[in-house]
Coordinates of C-alpha atoms in Angstrom, one line a residue:
X2 CA 30.2 50.7 -28.7
X3 CA 28.4 53.7 -27.2
X4 CA 26.2 56.3 -28.9
X5 CA 27.0 59.9 -28.0
X6 CA 25.4 61.8 -30.9
X7 CA 27.3 62.9 -33.9
X8 CA 28.5 66.1 -35.6
X9 CA 25.2 66.3 -37.5
X10 CA 22.8 65.1 -34.7
X11 CA 22.5 66.8 -31.3
X12 CA 21.4 64.0 -28.9
X13 CA 20.4 65.0 -25.4
X14 CA 21.9 63.0 -22.6
X15 CA 18.7 61.2 -21.8
X16 CA 18.4 60.0 -25.5
X17 CA 22.0 58.8 -25.4
X18 CA 21.2 56.8 -22.3
X19 CA 18.1 55.3 -23.9
X20 CA 20.0 54.2 -27.0
X21 CA 22.9 52.7 -25.1
X22 CA 20.5 51.0 -22.6
X23 CA 18.5 49.4 -25.4
X24 CA 21.7 48.1 -27.0
X25 CA 23.0 46.7 -23.7
X26 CA 19.7 45.0 -23.0
X27 CA 19.3 43.8 -26.6
X28 CA 15.8 45.1 -26.6
X29 CA 14.1 47.2 -29.4
X30 CA 14.2 50.9 -28.6
X31 CA 10.7 52.4 -29.0
X32 CA 10.9 56.1 -29.7
X33 CA 7.9 58.5 -29.5
X34 CA 7.7 62.2 -29.9
X35 CA 6.2 65.0 -31.9
X36 CA 6.6 64.7 -35.7
X37 CA 9.8 66.4 -36.8
X38 CA 11.8 65.8 -33.6
X39 CA 14.3 63.5 -35.3
X40 CA 12.9 60.0 -34.5
X41 CA 13.6 58.5 -37.9
X42 CA 16.9 60.3 -38.3
X43 CA 18.1 58.8 -35.0
X44 CA 18.5 55.3 -36.5
X45 CA 20.6 56.8 -39.3
X46 CA 22.8 58.6 -36.8
X47 CA 23.2 55.6 -34.5
X48 CA 24.2 53.4 -37.5
X49 CA 26.8 56.0 -38.6
X50 CA 28.1 56.6 -35.1
X51 CA 28.6 52.9 -34.4
X52 CA 29.8 52.1 -37.9
X53 CA 27.1 49.6 -38.7
X54 CA 24.8 49.1 -41.7
X55 CA 21.3 50.6 -41.6
X56 CA 18.3 48.6 -42.8
X57 CA 15.1 50.7 -43.0
X58 CA 11.5 49.4 -43.0
X59 CA 9.0 52.2 -43.5
X60 CA 5.5 51.1 -42.4
X61 CA 2.4 52.0 -44.3
X62 CA -1.3 51.5 -43.4
X63 CA -1.4 48.4 -45.7
X64 CA 1.9 46.8 -44.4
X65 CA 1.6 43.4 -43.0
X66 CA 4.1 41.9 -40.4
X67 CA 4.8 38.9 -42.6
X68 CA 6.3 41.3 -45.3
X69 CA 9.1 42.0 -42.9
X70 CA 10.0 38.3 -42.9
X71 CA 9.5 37.3 -46.5
X72 CA 6.9 37.2 -49.3
X73 CA 6.0 34.2 -51.4
X74 CA 5.0 35.1 -55.0
X75 CA 2.6 32.3 -55.9
X76 CA 1.1 34.3 -58.8
X77 CA 4.5 34.6 -60.5
X78 CA 5.2 30.9 -60.0
X79 CA 1.9 30.0 -61.5
X80 CA 2.5 32.3 -64.5
X81 CA 6.0 30.8 -65.0
X82 CA 4.6 27.3 -64.8
X83 CA 2.2 28.1 -67.6
X84 CA 5.1 29.4 -69.7
X85 CA 7.2 26.4 -69.0
X86 CA 9.9 28.3 -67.1
X87 CA 12.3 25.8 -65.5
X88 CA 12.7 28.1 -62.4
X89 CA 9.3 26.8 -61.1
X90 CA 11.0 23.6 -59.9
X91 CA 12.7 25.5 -57.1
X92 CA 10.2 27.4 -54.9
X93 CA 13.0 29.5 -53.4
X94 CA 13.1 31.5 -56.7
X95 CA 9.7 33.0 -55.7
X96 CA 10.5 33.9 -52.1
X97 CA 11.6 37.5 -51.5
X98 CA 13.4 38.3 -48.3
X99 CA 12.0 41.0 -46.0
X100 CA 13.8 43.6 -44.0
X101 CA 13.9 41.4 -40.8
X102 CA 15.4 38.6 -42.8
X103 CA 18.0 41.0 -44.2
X104 CA 18.8 42.2 -40.7
X105 CA 19.1 38.7 -39.3
X106 CA 21.6 37.5 -41.8
X107 CA 23.6 40.7 -42.3
X108 CA 27.4 40.3 -42.2
X109 CA 27.8 43.0 -39.6
X110 CA 25.4 43.8 -36.7
X111 CA 23.0 46.3 -38.4
X112 CA 20.6 48.9 -37.1
X113 CA 17.1 48.0 -38.1
X114 CA 14.6 50.9 -38.3
X115 CA 10.9 50.0 -38.1
X116 CA 9.5 53.5 -38.9
X117 CA 6.1 54.7 -37.8
X118 CA 4.8 51.3 -36.6
X119 CA 1.6 52.9 -35.5
X120 CA 0.5 53.4 -39.1
X121 CA -0.2 49.7 -39.5
X122 CA -3.1 47.6 -38.3
X123 CA -3.4 47.3 -34.5
X124 CA -2.4 43.6 -34.7
X125 CA 0.9 44.4 -36.6
X126 CA 3.1 44.8 -33.4
X127 CA 1.7 41.6 -31.9
X128 CA 2.4 39.7 -35.1
X129 CA 6.1 40.5 -34.7
X130 CA 6.5 39.6 -31.0
X131 CA 7.9 36.2 -31.4
X132 CA 10.3 37.1 -34.2
X133 CA 11.7 40.1 -32.4
X134 CA 12.0 38.2 -29.2
X135 CA 13.7 35.1 -30.5
X136 CA 15.3 36.7 -33.5
X137 CA 14.3 33.7 -35.7
X138 CA 11.5 32.5 -37.9
X139 CA 10.7 29.6 -40.3
X140 CA 10.0 29.9 -44.0
X141 CA 6.9 27.7 -44.2
X142 CA 7.2 27.0 -47.9
X143 CA 10.7 25.6 -47.7
X144 CA 11.1 24.7 -44.0
X145 CA 14.2 26.9 -43.8
X146 CA 14.9 28.2 -40.4
X147 CA 16.3 31.8 -40.4
X148 CA 18.2 32.8 -37.2
X149 CA 20.0 36.0 -36.5
X150 CA 23.7 35.5 -36.5
X151 CA 23.9 38.6 -34.2
X152 CA 21.0 40.6 -32.7
X153 CA 20.4 43.7 -34.7
X154 CA 19.9 47.1 -33.0
X155 CA 16.2 47.6 -33.5
X156 CA 14.8 51.2 -33.4
X157 CA 11.0 51.5 -33.7
X158 CA 9.3 54.9 -34.1
X159 CA 5.7 55.9 -33.4
X160 CA 3.8 59.1 -33.7
X161 CA 1.2 57.9 -31.2
X162 CA -1.6 57.5 -33.9
X163 CA -2.6 54.2 -32.2
X164 CA -2.0 52.7 -28.8
X165 CA 0.5 49.8 -29.0
X166 CA -0.3 46.5 -27.3
X167 CA 1.0 46.0 -23.7
X168 CA 2.7 42.7 -24.7
X169 CA 4.7 44.6 -27.3
X170 CA 5.6 47.4 -25.0
X171 CA 6.9 45.0 -22.4
X172 CA 9.6 43.9 -24.9
X173 CA 10.8 47.4 -25.7
X174 CA 12.9 50.0 -24.0
X175 CA 10.9 53.2 -24.3
X176 CA 12.0 56.8 -24.8
X177 CA 10.0 59.9 -25.5
X178 CA 11.9 62.7 -27.3
X179 CA 10.9 65.9 -25.7
X180 CA 10.7 69.0 -27.9
X181 CA 14.1 70.8 -27.5
X182 CA 14.4 73.8 -25.2
X183 CA 15.7 77.0 -26.8
X184 CA 19.4 76.3 -25.8
X185 CA 19.3 72.8 -27.4
X186 CA 17.5 74.1 -30.4
X187 CA 20.2 76.7 -30.9
X188 CA 22.7 73.9 -30.8
X189 CA 20.8 72.0 -33.5
X190 CA 20.5 75.1 -35.7
X191 CA 24.3 75.7 -35.3
X192 CA 25.0 72.2 -36.6
X193 CA 23.1 72.9 -39.8
X194 CA 24.0 76.6 -40.1
X195 CA 27.4 77.1 -38.4
X196 CA 27.9 80.6 -39.9
X197 CA 24.4 82.0 -39.0
X198 CA 24.6 85.5 -37.5
X199 CA 23.7 85.6 -33.8
X200 CA 21.1 88.3 -34.3
X201 CA 19.3 86.3 -37.0
X202 CA 19.4 83.2 -34.8
X203 CA 18.0 85.1 -31.8
X204 CA 15.2 86.6 -33.9
X205 CA 14.3 83.4 -35.6
X206 CA 14.1 81.3 -32.3
X207 CA 12.1 84.0 -30.5
X208 CA 9.6 84.1 -33.4
X209 CA 9.5 80.4 -33.7
X210 CA 8.7 79.8 -30.0
X211 CA 6.0 82.6 -30.1
X212 CA 4.3 80.7 -32.9
X213 CA 4.6 77.3 -31.1
X214 CA 3.1 78.7 -27.9
X215 CA 0.1 80.4 -29.6
X216 CA -3.1 79.1 -27.9
X217 CA -5.4 77.0 -30.1
X218 CA -2.7 76.0 -32.7
X219 CA -3.7 72.8 -34.4
X220 CA -0.2 71.8 -35.6
X221 CA 2.8 73.3 -33.9
X222 CA 5.9 73.8 -36.1
X223 CA 8.6 71.3 -35.5
X224 CA 12.4 71.3 -35.6
X225 CA 12.6 70.2 -39.2
X226 CA 10.3 73.1 -40.2
X227 CA 12.4 75.6 -38.2
X228 CA 15.5 74.5 -40.2
X229 CA 13.6 74.9 -43.5
X230 CA 12.5 78.3 -42.4
X231 CA 15.9 79.5 -41.4
X232 CA 17.3 78.2 -44.7
X233 CA 14.8 80.5 -46.5
X234 CA 15.7 83.4 -44.3
X235 CA 19.3 83.0 -45.2
X236 CA 18.6 82.6 -48.9
X237 CA 16.4 85.7 -48.9
X238 CA 19.0 87.5 -46.7
X239 CA 16.2 89.0 -44.5
X240 CA 17.1 91.5 -41.7
X241 CA 16.5 90.2 -38.2
X242 CA 14.4 93.3 -37.5
X243 CA 12.0 92.3 -40.3
X244 CA 11.7 88.8 -38.8
X245 CA 11.0 90.1 -35.3
X246 CA 8.7 92.9 -36.4
X247 CA 5.4 93.0 -34.5
X248 CA 3.5 95.9 -36.0
X249 CA -0.3 96.3 -35.5
X250 CA -2.1 93.5 -37.4
X251 CA 1.0 91.6 -38.3
X252 CA 1.3 88.4 -36.4
X253 CA 2.8 86.1 -39.0
X254 CA 6.5 86.2 -39.8
X255 CA 7.8 86.4 -43.4
X256 CA 7.9 83.1 -45.3
X257 CA 5.6 81.6 -42.7
X258 CA 4.5 78.9 -45.1
X259 CA 7.6 76.9 -44.0
X260 CA 6.2 76.9 -40.4
X261 CA 2.4 77.0 -40.6
X262 CA 1.1 74.0 -42.6
X263 CA -2.7 74.2 -42.5
X264 CA -5.4 76.8 -43.2
X265 CA -7.0 76.6 -39.7
X266 CA -3.8 77.8 -38.1
X267 CA -3.4 80.6 -40.7
X268 CA -7.0 81.7 -40.0
X269 CA -6.2 81.6 -36.3
X270 CA -3.4 84.1 -36.7
X271 CA -5.5 86.2 -39.0
X272 CA -8.1 86.4 -36.3
X273 CA -5.5 87.3 -33.7
X274 CA -4.3 90.1 -36.0
X275 CA -7.9 91.3 -36.4
X276 CA -8.5 91.4 -32.6
X277 CA -5.2 93.3 -32.2
X278 CA -6.3 95.9 -34.7
X279 CA -9.8 96.2 -33.0
X280 CA -8.2 96.8 -29.6
X281 CA -6.2 99.6 -31.0

């Protein structure tokens, strides 16, 4: 089984190599890159391309590593004991399986996505070291030993909000998804908009990269935002000349709210427009 991208996901050669290397080594694939470069979608596409199930664990700031294994609901058991519920005699009725447990016992080798691991507490990655390494854990309350029947393909994403521990990094195969160059981005757009007129594509990409390269930009627009913007351009049936227009004082393209997502960057372009008018 080798990953080579899909009809809906343009995977550069270096990304294909990284996925296949992680699968061969049976190591988690740690993927970093700008938000919106397709890190989370990668797991979905790998699962679809390889014909395997996908199990997704989306991490929040409050997520604890143990939740990935299982959770024991002692409160529910206490409540049921007070109500005389016969289920209290079996503690297993109050143990909820986590995403790692599901991945370990899946009938077919799954893809396990641990999404945005850097959102959690700094100790979160370390708390998973043993389980990801050995692919097993013990349910303390019952003494049950849960072992992976086959090692899942683990894909972990990070937006670099926190540094990850060295011990965790040593156990991963690392890949950084670089922002696509214009040619690759054109391929990505073509996948989503196969009937897009060449003139519109050219105008949209030139305008998009001009915005991304503006000095002082706080948040540069991403691939997903480009796709949203092009969808709006198609819906509004805008002429490519309108998109590419650079008249005095006009530095923001039409429907720029799909690309520029905070007021500081809007003000930046307004100042650029003011300076342009002043020079004239």
